[in-house]
Amino acid sequence: MQFEPEPLSPAQVAAMRRSMRNGRASLSRRSLLRATTGGALAVGGIGALSGCGIPAAASNTDGVSSEDHSAKEKRLNFSNWTEYMDVDDSGRKHPTLDQFRARTGITVKYTEDINDNVEFFGKIKPQLAAGQDTGRDLINVTDWLAARLIRFGWVQKLDPSNLPHAYANLSQQFRSPDWDPGRAYSYPWTGIPAVIAFNKKALDGETVTSMSDLLDNPKLKGRVGLLSEMRDTMGLTLLDMGKDPGKFTDDDFDAAIARIQKSVDKGQIRRFTGNDYTSDLAKGDLAACAAWAGDIVQLQADSPDIDFVIPDSGYMIASDNLLVPNKARHKENAERLIDFYYEPKAAAELAAYINYVCPVDGVKEELAKIDQGAADNPLIIPDKEMASKSHAFRSLSSKEETAYEEKFAKLTGA
């Protein structure tokens, strides 16, 4: 049976272009976050997902393995995003990777060749579609693309016997996404939260605790920002309306659109933004906005007026995820590396550098030895209460994504 990925709709392409211009895709991986709906759209990136002119691979829900050479070849190839790994003061060495090599004898060829999800998929799709080795044993992609790769049968099922720390230490909030129940094919590298941020000085004594405050408080009229990423803004609004972003219906989505539209019509919303909201928030032009946690951590370092709140209704979270592609030559070595980063000491060293939500339980004590402020920051190490409030946007069919992006684009004027 031949299997061909579905093409992107114009609405999906438009969403990716928004990400390229000013969404989470637009700046460096360490400094700001990327879009969960897709990375920056490189030239030819649209075609990378369209499936045109590339032989299809057989659909196989367990992926396609090959002879594993891990026992004889003590190496692996790991593709990751730029500035998404700890480095030493020289900027040339990665201490945790060196520790892994010293312990296991496995050398990691570490390549920062992922600049956005769509462009990277364009690099590896020809080999995956043809059932060939991509030359990579481990890759790290955002949840929407991880879901596609699993659905297409292009990644391998992981061996739990090689992942004892990962299995034991994976945080509950990341354990069972609907696109990979039980984490059979993937493990998260980091979590990417969307919450509510505000400028205390600009609030002039007003209190912001929920999306309702952003959408309805007349004293904030014209000084509210919402995100141009559909999953984050719609997810936060659905939560505020008592709906689960992991289980909502078309009617629920339409009701959330209508609610935001009402706020747009009355001038409540200043604009829909990507990560360019940061300057407006810092200056006070925005009193409050939906925001990404990585931005807040950095803004707080520069301004005591910036703060955030986790709504009682909950917040949205996405993830970047480690997967082993089909035909990888060193699958067991890759699994051992995944497991290494689920040991609290290694996970703490990584979290101290990249400052994203760590998906590993038991890290706080180790992180405190390195950076007490990071250990105490719930945007890096969520406490149990915060973790319990996280929600992921459910997987969408191509038809649903097209319909939802079209409605959201009309709402935002994109």
mmCIF file of C-alpha atoms in Angstrom:
data_model
loop_
_atom_site.group_PDB
_atom_site.id
_atom_site.type_symbol
_atom_site.label_atom_id
_atom_site.label_comp_id
_atom_site.label_asym_id
_atom_site.label_seq_id
_atom_site.Cartn_x
_atom_site.Cartn_y
_atom_site.Cartn_z
ATOM 1 C CA MET A 1 0.000 0.000 0.000
ATOM 2 C CA GLN A 2 1.455 3.339 -1.022
ATOM 3 C CA PHE A 3 1.064 6.271 1.329
ATOM 4 C CA GLU A 4 1.475 9.931 0.433
ATOM 5 C CA PRO A 5 1.320 12.840 2.885
ATOM 6 C CA GLU A 6 -1.557 15.206 2.359
ATOM 7 C CA PRO A 7 -0.668 18.582 0.775
ATOM 8 C CA LEU A 8 -0.844 21.822 2.701
ATOM 9 C CA SER A 9 -3.866 24.027 2.170
ATOM 10 C CA PRO A 10 -3.536 27.767 1.436
ATOM 11 C CA ALA A 11 -4.667 28.451 5.010
ATOM 12 C CA GLN A 12 -1.910 26.254 6.429
ATOM 13 C CA VAL A 13 0.669 27.907 4.199
ATOM 14 C CA ALA A 14 -0.536 31.344 5.312
ATOM 15 C CA ALA A 15 -0.180 30.311 8.952
ATOM 16 C CA MET A 16 3.413 29.251 8.322
ATOM 17 C CA ARG A 17 4.168 32.537 6.587
ATOM 18 C CA ARG A 18 2.871 34.401 9.650
ATOM 19 C CA SER A 19 5.285 32.375 11.741
ATOM 20 C CA MET A 20 8.145 33.267 9.433
ATOM 21 C CA ARG A 21 7.425 36.992 9.638
ATOM 22 C CA ASN A 22 6.984 37.394 13.367
ATOM 23 C CA GLY A 23 5.884 34.206 15.082
ATOM 24 C CA ARG A 24 7.869 31.867 17.263
ATOM 25 C CA ALA A 25 9.705 30.815 14.107
ATOM 26 C CA SER A 26 11.314 34.149 13.433
ATOM 27 C CA LEU A 27 14.229 34.427 15.862
ATOM 28 C CA SER A 28 16.946 32.204 17.280
ATOM 29 C CA ARG A 29 15.960 29.019 19.086
ATOM 30 C CA ARG A 30 17.408 29.981 22.447
ATOM 31 C CA SER A 31 16.218 33.578 22.537
ATOM 32 C CA LEU A 32 12.634 33.137 21.405
ATOM 33 C CA LEU A 33 10.188 30.345 20.656
ATOM 34 C CA ARG A 34 8.965 28.857 17.417
ATOM 35 C CA ALA A 35 5.527 28.245 16.031
ATOM 36 C CA THR A 36 3.784 25.047 16.965
ATOM 37 C CA THR A 37 1.919 25.234 13.705
ATOM 38 C CA GLY A 38 5.124 25.204 11.672
ATOM 39 C CA GLY A 39 8.524 26.777 11.429
ATOM 40 C CA ALA A 40 9.753 29.580 9.231
ATOM 41 C CA LEU A 41 8.863 28.823 5.631
ATOM 42 C CA ALA A 42 12.014 28.483 3.612
ATOM 43 C CA VAL A 43 12.118 28.700 -0.165
ATOM 44 C CA GLY A 44 10.669 25.438 -1.381
ATOM 45 C CA GLY A 45 9.280 24.688 2.077
ATOM 46 C CA ILE A 46 5.702 24.501 0.888
ATOM 47 C CA GLY A 47 6.615 21.792 -1.562
ATOM 48 C CA ALA A 48 8.458 19.934 1.164
ATOM 49 C CA LEU A 49 5.159 18.910 2.687
ATOM 50 C CA SER A 50 3.150 18.670 -0.501
ATOM 51 C CA GLY A 51 4.382 15.253 -1.538
ATOM 52 C CA CYS A 52 4.631 16.261 -5.221
ATOM 53 C CA GLY A 53 7.081 14.296 -7.325
ATOM 54 C CA ILE A 54 8.534 12.195 -4.500
ATOM 55 C CA PRO A 55 7.965 8.438 -4.319
ATOM 56 C CA ALA A 56 5.736 7.449 -1.431
ATOM 57 C CA ALA A 57 6.811 5.108 1.323
ATOM 58 C CA ALA A 58 4.754 2.217 2.507
ATOM 59 C CA SER A 59 2.535 3.101 5.458
ATOM 60 C CA ASN A 60 3.836 1.259 8.505
ATOM 61 C CA THR A 61 2.677 2.320 11.929
ATOM 62 C CA ASP A 62 5.726 0.757 13.596
ATOM 63 C CA GLY A 63 8.242 2.485 11.343
ATOM 64 C CA VAL A 64 10.940 0.735 9.343
ATOM 65 C CA SER A 65 14.105 -0.449 11.005
ATOM 66 C CA SER A 66 17.328 -1.745 9.534
ATOM 67 C CA GLU A 67 20.252 -3.638 10.942
ATOM 68 C CA ASP A 68 21.381 -1.772 14.042
ATOM 69 C CA HIS A 69 25.136 -1.219 14.039
ATOM 70 C CA SER A 70 25.237 0.375 17.507
ATOM 71 C CA ALA A 71 27.186 -2.440 19.154
ATOM 72 C CA LYS A 72 30.075 -2.213 16.686
ATOM 73 C CA GLU A 73 29.883 1.477 15.753
ATOM 74 C CA LYS A 74 30.079 3.621 18.857
ATOM 75 C CA ARG A 75 28.644 6.748 17.325
ATOM 76 C CA LEU A 76 25.411 8.467 16.370
ATOM 77 C CA ASN A 77 24.267 11.460 14.328
ATOM 78 C CA PHE A 78 21.994 13.938 16.145
ATOM 79 C CA SER A 79 20.223 16.822 14.336
ATOM 80 C CA ASN A 80 18.946 19.613 16.558
ATOM 81 C CA TRP A 81 17.921 23.275 16.512
ATOM 82 C CA THR A 82 20.511 26.018 16.861
ATOM 83 C CA GLU A 83 21.387 27.094 20.412
ATOM 84 C CA TYR A 84 19.377 24.254 21.882
ATOM 85 C CA MET A 85 22.218 22.517 23.714
ATOM 86 C CA ASP A 86 24.474 23.541 26.609
ATOM 87 C CA VAL A 87 27.869 24.969 25.650
ATOM 88 C CA ASP A 88 30.997 25.792 27.611
ATOM 89 C CA ASP A 89 32.539 29.247 27.969
ATOM 90 C CA SER A 90 34.475 28.823 24.746
ATOM 91 C CA GLY A 91 31.222 28.279 22.867
ATOM 92 C CA ARG A 92 32.726 25.292 21.080
ATOM 93 C CA LYS A 93 32.113 22.308 23.379
ATOM 94 C CA HIS A 94 28.914 20.744 24.693
ATOM 95 C CA PRO A 95 29.630 19.544 28.251
ATOM 96 C CA THR A 96 26.729 17.101 28.519
ATOM 97 C CA LEU A 97 27.544 15.462 25.193
ATOM 98 C CA ASP A 98 31.155 15.126 26.353
ATOM 99 C CA GLN A 99 29.928 13.456 29.552
ATOM 100 C CA PHE A 100 27.835 11.033 27.527
ATOM 101 C CA ARG A 101 30.812 10.107 25.353
ATOM 102 C CA ALA A 102 33.094 9.646 28.390
ATOM 103 C CA ARG A 103 30.603 7.313 30.057
ATOM 104 C CA THR A 104 29.461 5.254 27.074
ATOM 105 C CA GLY A 105 32.266 5.532 24.548
ATOM 106 C CA ILE A 106 29.672 6.733 22.021
ATOM 107 C CA THR A 107 30.706 9.752 19.961
ATOM 108 C CA VAL A 108 27.903 12.109 18.960
ATOM 109 C CA LYS A 109 28.110 13.964 15.672
ATOM 110 C CA TYR A 110 25.998 16.908 16.764
ATOM 111 C CA THR A 111 24.617 19.069 13.957
ATOM 112 C CA GLU A 112 22.564 22.242 14.366
ATOM 113 C CA ASP A 113 20.852 21.902 11.012
ATOM 114 C CA ILE A 114 17.228 22.475 12.037
ATOM 115 C CA ASN A 115 16.187 26.085 11.492
ATOM 116 C CA ASP A 116 12.472 25.428 11.147
ATOM 117 C CA ASN A 117 10.219 22.400 10.926
ATOM 118 C CA VAL A 118 9.113 22.754 7.304
ATOM 119 C CA GLU A 119 12.573 23.380 5.905
ATOM 120 C CA PHE A 120 14.048 20.464 7.845
ATOM 121 C CA PHE A 121 11.291 18.138 6.693
ATOM 122 C CA GLY A 122 12.182 19.135 3.149
ATOM 123 C CA LYS A 123 15.726 17.889 3.793
ATOM 124 C CA ILE A 124 14.771 14.460 5.097
ATOM 125 C CA LYS A 125 11.553 13.707 3.206
ATOM 126 C CA PRO A 126 13.105 12.321 -0.011
ATOM 127 C CA GLN A 127 14.959 9.626 1.949
ATOM 128 C CA LEU A 128 12.049 8.870 4.273
ATOM 129 C CA ALA A 129 9.587 8.623 1.396
ATOM 130 C CA ALA A 130 11.925 6.286 -0.478
ATOM 131 C CA GLY A 131 12.538 4.096 2.572
ATOM 132 C CA GLN A 132 16.187 5.150 2.825
ATOM 133 C CA ASP A 133 18.494 6.158 5.672
ATOM 134 C CA THR A 134 18.437 9.939 6.274
ATOM 135 C CA GLY A 135 21.954 9.840 7.707
ATOM 136 C CA ARG A 136 20.494 10.830 11.078
ATOM 137 C CA ASP A 137 19.922 8.622 14.109
ATOM 138 C CA LEU A 138 18.088 11.211 16.227
ATOM 139 C CA ILE A 139 16.072 14.299 15.318
ATOM 140 C CA ASN A 140 14.209 16.926 17.344
ATOM 141 C CA VAL A 141 10.986 18.403 15.911
ATOM 142 C CA THR A 142 7.903 20.207 17.200
ATOM 143 C CA ASP A 143 4.871 18.162 18.195
ATOM 144 C CA TRP A 144 2.767 18.813 15.077
ATOM 145 C CA LEU A 145 5.552 17.504 12.822
ATOM 146 C CA ALA A 146 6.336 14.637 15.189
ATOM 147 C CA ALA A 147 2.682 13.639 14.888
ATOM 148 C CA ARG A 148 2.891 13.666 11.079
ATOM 149 C CA LEU A 149 6.056 11.558 11.025
ATOM 150 C CA ILE A 150 4.483 8.990 13.315
ATOM 151 C CA ARG A 151 1.281 8.967 11.291
ATOM 152 C CA PHE A 152 3.212 8.444 8.055
ATOM 153 C CA GLY A 153 5.115 5.510 9.580
ATOM 154 C CA TRP A 154 8.465 7.237 9.104
ATOM 155 C CA VAL A 155 9.928 6.892 12.606
ATOM 156 C CA GLN A 156 10.780 3.831 14.670
ATOM 157 C CA LYS A 157 9.134 2.525 17.783
ATOM 158 C CA LEU A 158 11.468 2.971 20.745
ATOM 159 C CA ASP A 159 12.727 0.089 22.888
ATOM 160 C CA PRO A 160 11.687 0.695 26.508
ATOM 161 C CA SER A 161 14.519 -1.515 27.776
ATOM 162 C CA ASN A 162 16.986 1.154 26.595
ATOM 163 C CA LEU A 163 15.044 3.982 28.234
ATOM 164 C CA PRO A 164 14.752 3.234 31.974
ATOM 165 C CA HIS A 165 15.387 6.818 33.137
ATOM 166 C CA ALA A 166 13.162 8.307 30.446
ATOM 167 C CA TYR A 167 10.313 5.989 31.329
ATOM 168 C CA ALA A 168 10.657 6.631 35.072
ATOM 169 C CA ASN A 169 11.359 10.376 35.025
ATOM 170 C CA LEU A 170 9.121 11.757 32.268
ATOM 171 C CA SER A 171 6.848 14.407 33.784
ATOM 172 C CA GLN A 172 3.205 13.446 33.940
ATOM 173 C CA GLN A 173 2.071 16.384 31.822
ATOM 174 C CA PHE A 174 4.046 15.062 28.833
ATOM 175 C CA ARG A 175 3.364 11.342 29.193
ATOM 176 C CA SER A 176 0.580 10.692 26.730
ATOM 177 C CA PRO A 177 -0.090 13.187 23.914
ATOM 178 C CA ASP A 178 -2.926 12.134 21.630
ATOM 179 C CA TRP A 179 -0.520 11.824 18.697
ATOM 180 C CA ASP A 180 1.785 9.403 20.576
ATOM 181 C CA PRO A 181 -0.092 7.712 23.450
ATOM 182 C CA GLY A 182 2.316 6.381 26.041
ATOM 183 C CA ARG A 183 5.299 7.888 24.192
ATOM 184 C CA ALA A 184 5.959 4.806 22.075
ATOM 185 C CA TYR A 185 7.856 6.771 19.401
ATOM 186 C CA SER A 186 9.026 10.014 21.008
ATOM 187 C CA TYR A 187 10.317 11.721 24.129
ATOM 188 C CA PRO A 188 10.109 15.476 24.706
ATOM 189 C CA TRP A 189 13.237 17.599 24.723
ATOM 190 C CA THR A 190 11.477 20.660 26.163
ATOM 191 C CA GLY A 191 8.038 22.088 26.805
ATOM 192 C CA ILE A 192 6.816 25.383 25.272
ATOM 193 C CA PRO A 193 4.110 27.121 27.375
ATOM 194 C CA ALA A 194 1.738 29.933 26.363
ATOM 195 C CA VAL A 195 0.455 31.941 29.347
ATOM 196 C CA ILE A 196 -0.624 35.516 30.167
ATOM 197 C CA ALA A 197 1.960 38.248 30.715
ATOM 198 C CA PHE A 198 1.497 41.816 31.887
ATOM 199 C CA ASN A 199 3.325 45.052 32.640
ATOM 200 C CA LYS A 200 2.529 45.972 36.237
ATOM 201 C CA LYS A 201 3.151 49.673 35.696
ATOM 202 C CA ALA A 202 0.945 49.787 32.594
ATOM 203 C CA LEU A 203 -1.937 48.049 34.378
ATOM 204 C CA ASP A 204 -2.446 51.121 36.592
ATOM 205 C CA GLY A 205 -3.712 49.024 39.462
ATOM 206 C CA GLU A 206 -5.887 46.696 37.397
ATOM 207 C CA THR A 207 -5.642 42.960 38.024
ATOM 208 C CA VAL A 208 -5.230 40.433 35.211
ATOM 209 C CA THR A 209 -5.798 36.780 36.021
ATOM 210 C CA SER A 210 -7.588 35.316 33.002
ATOM 211 C CA MET A 211 -8.350 35.545 29.317
ATOM 212 C CA SER A 212 -11.679 37.084 30.321
ATOM 213 C CA ASP A 213 -9.756 40.050 31.724
ATOM 214 C CA LEU A 214 -7.914 40.445 28.435
ATOM 215 C CA LEU A 215 -11.051 40.147 26.329
ATOM 216 C CA ASP A 216 -13.561 42.004 28.466
ATOM 217 C CA ASN A 217 -12.014 44.538 30.869
ATOM 218 C CA PRO A 218 -12.852 47.973 29.361
ATOM 219 C CA LYS A 219 -9.979 49.614 31.253
ATOM 220 C CA LEU A 220 -7.563 47.624 29.102
ATOM 221 C CA LYS A 221 -9.210 48.629 25.830
ATOM 222 C CA GLY A 222 -6.679 48.970 23.040
ATOM 223 C CA ARG A 223 -3.826 47.713 25.212
ATOM 224 C CA VAL A 224 -4.263 43.941 24.884
ATOM 225 C CA GLY A 225 -2.275 41.622 22.637
ATOM 226 C CA LEU A 226 -3.163 38.135 21.432
ATOM 227 C CA LEU A 227 -0.869 35.699 19.656
ATOM 228 C CA SER A 228 -0.958 35.160 15.911
ATOM 229 C CA GLU A 229 -0.476 31.424 16.486
ATOM 230 C CA MET A 230 -3.904 29.826 16.228
ATOM 231 C CA ARG A 231 -3.349 26.944 18.630
ATOM 232 C CA ASP A 232 -2.164 29.183 21.464
ATOM 233 C CA THR A 233 -4.747 31.973 21.264
ATOM 234 C CA MET A 234 -7.651 29.645 20.551
ATOM 235 C CA GLY A 235 -6.494 27.158 23.166
ATOM 236 C CA LEU A 236 -6.327 29.791 25.901
ATOM 237 C CA THR A 237 -9.759 31.107 24.900
ATOM 238 C CA LEU A 238 -11.315 27.635 24.827
ATOM 239 C CA LEU A 239 -9.957 26.970 28.309
ATOM 240 C CA ASP A 240 -11.427 30.255 29.556
ATOM 241 C CA MET A 241 -14.795 29.136 28.183
ATOM 242 C CA GLY A 242 -14.615 25.847 30.058
ATOM 243 C CA LYS A 243 -13.701 23.764 27.011
ATOM 244 C CA ASP A 244 -10.844 21.292 26.738
ATOM 245 C CA PRO A 245 -8.444 22.140 23.857
ATOM 246 C CA GLY A 246 -7.725 18.449 23.642
ATOM 247 C CA LYS A 247 -11.357 17.483 22.982
ATOM 248 C CA PHE A 248 -13.241 20.478 21.556
ATOM 249 C CA THR A 249 -15.786 20.374 18.736
ATOM 250 C CA ASP A 250 -16.299 22.562 15.665
ATOM 251 C CA ASP A 251 -19.075 24.383 17.531
ATOM 252 C CA ASP A 252 -16.731 25.036 20.465
ATOM 253 C CA PHE A 253 -14.128 26.472 18.106
ATOM 254 C CA ASP A 254 -16.696 28.698 16.398
ATOM 255 C CA ALA A 255 -17.925 29.966 19.771
ATOM 256 C CA ALA A 256 -14.366 30.897 20.767
ATOM 257 C CA ILE A 257 -13.854 32.681 17.445
ATOM 258 C CA ALA A 258 -17.069 34.640 18.029
ATOM 259 C CA ARG A 259 -15.968 35.618 21.498
ATOM 260 C CA ILE A 260 -12.635 36.986 20.322
ATOM 261 C CA GLN A 261 -14.336 38.689 17.360
ATOM 262 C CA LYS A 262 -16.546 40.589 19.797
ATOM 263 C CA SER A 263 -13.443 41.921 21.543
ATOM 264 C CA VAL A 264 -11.856 42.829 18.214
ATOM 265 C CA ASP A 265 -14.988 44.700 17.116
ATOM 266 C CA LYS A 266 -15.070 46.847 20.246
ATOM 267 C CA GLY A 267 -11.376 47.756 19.984
ATOM 268 C CA GLN A 268 -10.241 45.737 22.981
ATOM 269 C CA ILE A 269 -7.406 44.042 21.084
ATOM 270 C CA ARG A 270 -4.502 46.238 20.033
ATOM 271 C CA ARG A 271 -3.171 43.603 17.651
ATOM 272 C CA PHE A 272 -2.369 39.959 17.082
ATOM 273 C CA THR A 273 1.372 39.444 17.301
ATOM 274 C CA GLY A 274 4.188 36.981 17.054
ATOM 275 C CA ASN A 275 7.105 37.447 19.416
ATOM 276 C CA ASP A 276 7.287 41.115 18.455
ATOM 277 C CA TYR A 277 4.891 41.774 21.356
ATOM 278 C CA THR A 278 7.898 41.818 23.665
ATOM 279 C CA SER A 279 8.926 45.402 22.930
ATOM 280 C CA ASP A 280 5.357 46.690 23.284
ATOM 281 C CA LEU A 281 4.954 44.887 26.597
ATOM 282 C CA ALA A 282 8.266 46.177 27.927
ATOM 283 C CA LYS A 283 7.385 49.764 26.943
ATOM 284 C CA GLY A 284 3.868 49.497 28.367
ATOM 285 C CA ASP A 285 2.077 49.980 25.046
ATOM 286 C CA LEU A 286 0.587 46.588 25.836
ATOM 287 C CA ALA A 287 -0.704 46.305 29.371
ATOM 288 C CA ALA A 288 -1.314 42.567 29.085
ATOM 289 C CA CYS A 289 -1.108 39.854 26.453
ATOM 290 C CA ALA A 290 -0.962 36.168 25.696
ATOM 291 C CA ALA A 291 2.742 35.311 25.732
ATOM 292 C CA TRP A 292 5.340 32.563 25.445
ATOM 293 C CA ALA A 293 7.256 31.543 28.540
ATOM 294 C CA GLY A 294 10.703 31.826 26.965
ATOM 295 C CA ASP A 295 10.062 35.499 26.249
ATOM 296 C CA ILE A 296 8.885 36.186 29.780
ATOM 297 C CA VAL A 297 11.987 34.659 31.371
ATOM 298 C CA GLN A 298 14.156 37.036 29.348
ATOM 299 C CA LEU A 299 11.932 40.089 29.789
ATOM 300 C CA GLN A 300 11.905 39.629 33.552
ATOM 301 C CA ALA A 301 15.692 39.687 33.572
ATOM 302 C CA ASP A 302 15.557 43.213 32.129
ATOM 303 C CA SER A 303 12.434 44.668 33.740
ATOM 304 C CA PRO A 304 10.914 44.277 37.226
ATOM 305 C CA ASP A 305 7.553 45.416 35.815
ATOM 306 C CA ILE A 306 7.051 42.281 33.719
ATOM 307 C CA ASP A 307 5.188 39.405 35.317
ATOM 308 C CA PHE A 308 2.937 36.533 34.301
ATOM 309 C CA VAL A 309 -0.056 34.592 35.531
ATOM 310 C CA ILE A 310 -1.270 31.062 34.992
ATOM 311 C CA PRO A 311 -5.052 31.311 34.585
ATOM 312 C CA ASP A 312 -7.120 29.100 36.865
ATOM 313 C CA SER A 313 -8.618 27.628 33.704
ATOM 314 C CA GLY A 314 -5.163 26.473 32.577
ATOM 315 C CA TYR A 315 -2.548 27.268 29.947
ATOM 316 C CA MET A 316 -1.355 25.831 26.642
ATOM 317 C CA ILE A 317 1.793 23.800 26.158
ATOM 318 C CA ALA A 318 3.521 22.335 23.121
ATOM 319 C CA SER A 319 6.750 20.337 22.983
ATOM 320 C CA ASP A 320 9.816 19.621 20.904
ATOM 321 C CA ASN A 321 10.443 15.899 20.602
ATOM 322 C CA LEU A 322 13.223 13.395 20.001
ATOM 323 C CA LEU A 323 12.549 10.667 17.410
ATOM 324 C CA VAL A 324 14.561 7.972 15.628
ATOM 325 C CA PRO A 325 13.935 8.063 11.843
ATOM 326 C CA ASN A 326 13.358 4.941 9.788
ATOM 327 C CA LYS A 327 16.506 3.100 8.709
ATOM 328 C CA ALA A 328 18.648 4.837 11.329
ATOM 329 C CA ARG A 329 21.947 2.989 11.571
ATOM 330 C CA HIS A 330 22.457 3.514 15.322
ATOM 331 C CA LYS A 331 19.038 3.214 16.964
ATOM 332 C CA GLU A 332 20.193 1.821 20.304
ATOM 333 C CA ASN A 333 22.878 4.499 20.619
ATOM 334 C CA ALA A 334 20.208 7.138 19.989
ATOM 335 C CA GLU A 335 17.962 5.601 22.644
ATOM 336 C CA ARG A 336 20.822 5.651 25.120
ATOM 337 C CA LEU A 337 21.336 9.347 24.449
ATOM 338 C CA ILE A 338 17.628 10.052 24.976
ATOM 339 C CA ASP A 339 17.806 8.170 28.261
ATOM 340 C CA PHE A 340 20.922 10.096 29.336
ATOM 341 C CA TYR A 341 19.053 13.396 29.126
ATOM 342 C CA TYR A 342 16.383 12.009 31.423
ATOM 343 C CA GLU A 343 18.882 11.618 34.235
ATOM 344 C CA PRO A 344 18.305 14.602 36.569
ATOM 345 C CA LYS A 345 21.920 15.836 36.522
ATOM 346 C CA ALA A 346 22.177 15.970 32.730
ATOM 347 C CA ALA A 347 18.652 17.373 32.431
ATOM 348 C CA ALA A 348 19.520 20.116 34.924
ATOM 349 C CA GLU A 349 22.646 21.137 33.025
ATOM 350 C CA LEU A 350 20.627 21.376 29.823
ATOM 351 C CA ALA A 351 17.776 23.323 31.461
ATOM 352 C CA ALA A 352 20.190 25.782 33.052
ATOM 353 C CA TYR A 353 21.414 26.757 29.626
ATOM 354 C CA ILE A 354 18.327 26.739 27.411
ATOM 355 C CA ASN A 355 15.724 27.965 29.964
ATOM 356 C CA TYR A 356 12.707 26.061 28.658
ATOM 357 C CA VAL A 357 10.283 23.854 30.563
ATOM 358 C CA CYS A 358 12.174 20.736 31.564
ATOM 359 C CA PRO A 359 10.122 17.548 30.991
ATOM 360 C CA VAL A 360 12.154 15.556 33.539
ATOM 361 C CA ASP A 361 10.942 14.947 37.089
ATOM 362 C CA GLY A 362 13.463 15.268 39.920
ATOM 363 C CA VAL A 363 15.513 18.033 38.327
ATOM 364 C CA LYS A 364 14.918 20.933 40.716
ATOM 365 C CA GLU A 365 17.504 19.933 43.325
ATOM 366 C CA GLU A 366 20.196 19.423 40.700
ATOM 367 C CA LEU A 367 19.300 22.663 38.921
ATOM 368 C CA ALA A 368 19.484 24.600 42.194
ATOM 369 C CA LYS A 369 23.158 23.645 42.451
ATOM 370 C CA ILE A 370 23.728 25.422 39.143
ATOM 371 C CA ASP A 371 21.175 28.264 39.169
ATOM 372 C CA GLN A 372 18.796 28.754 42.082
ATOM 373 C CA GLY A 373 16.739 31.292 40.162
ATOM 374 C CA ALA A 374 16.110 28.844 37.338
ATOM 375 C CA ALA A 375 15.225 26.122 39.816
ATOM 376 C CA ASP A 376 12.632 28.387 41.443
ATOM 377 C CA ASN A 377 11.164 29.569 38.136
ATOM 378 C CA PRO A 378 7.901 27.714 37.371
ATOM 379 C CA LEU A 379 8.372 28.525 33.682
ATOM 380 C CA ILE A 380 11.378 26.196 33.743
ATOM 381 C CA ILE A 381 10.484 23.762 36.535
ATOM 382 C CA PRO A 382 6.687 23.773 36.906
ATOM 383 C CA ASP A 383 5.396 22.836 40.335
ATOM 384 C CA LYS A 384 2.688 20.197 40.584
ATOM 385 C CA GLU A 385 -0.117 22.774 40.558
ATOM 386 C CA MET A 386 1.198 24.473 37.430
ATOM 387 C CA ALA A 387 1.905 21.191 35.668
ATOM 388 C CA SER A 388 -1.646 20.055 36.365
ATOM 389 C CA LYS A 389 -2.997 23.114 34.530
ATOM 390 C CA SER A 390 -1.192 22.456 31.250
ATOM 391 C CA HIS A 391 -3.175 21.521 28.155
ATOM 392 C CA ALA A 392 -2.156 20.513 24.642
ATOM 393 C CA PHE A 393 -4.121 21.418 21.528
ATOM 394 C CA ARG A 394 -5.529 18.245 20.041
ATOM 395 C CA SER A 395 -4.240 16.804 16.800
ATOM 396 C CA LEU A 396 -6.060 18.111 13.729
ATOM 397 C CA SER A 397 -6.884 16.422 10.467
ATOM 398 C CA SER A 398 -5.803 18.304 7.359
ATOM 399 C CA LYS A 399 -9.435 19.250 6.746
ATOM 400 C CA GLU A 400 -9.845 20.597 10.281
ATOM 401 C CA GLU A 401 -6.597 22.528 10.181
ATOM 402 C CA THR A 402 -7.575 24.172 6.896
ATOM 403 C CA ALA A 403 -10.981 25.194 8.237
ATOM 404 C CA TYR A 404 -9.673 26.458 11.565
ATOM 405 C CA GLU A 405 -6.766 28.408 10.080
ATOM 406 C CA GLU A 406 -9.107 30.078 7.583
ATOM 407 C CA LYS A 407 -11.441 31.195 10.367
ATOM 408 C CA PHE A 408 -8.572 32.386 12.518
ATOM 409 C CA ALA A 409 -6.975 34.264 9.603
ATOM 410 C CA LYS A 410 -10.256 36.099 9.006
ATOM 411 C CA LEU A 411 -10.418 36.980 12.697
ATOM 412 C CA THR A 412 -6.886 38.362 12.820
ATOM 413 C CA GLY A 413 -7.016 40.071 9.428
ATOM 414 C CA ALA A 414 -4.022 38.051 8.258
#
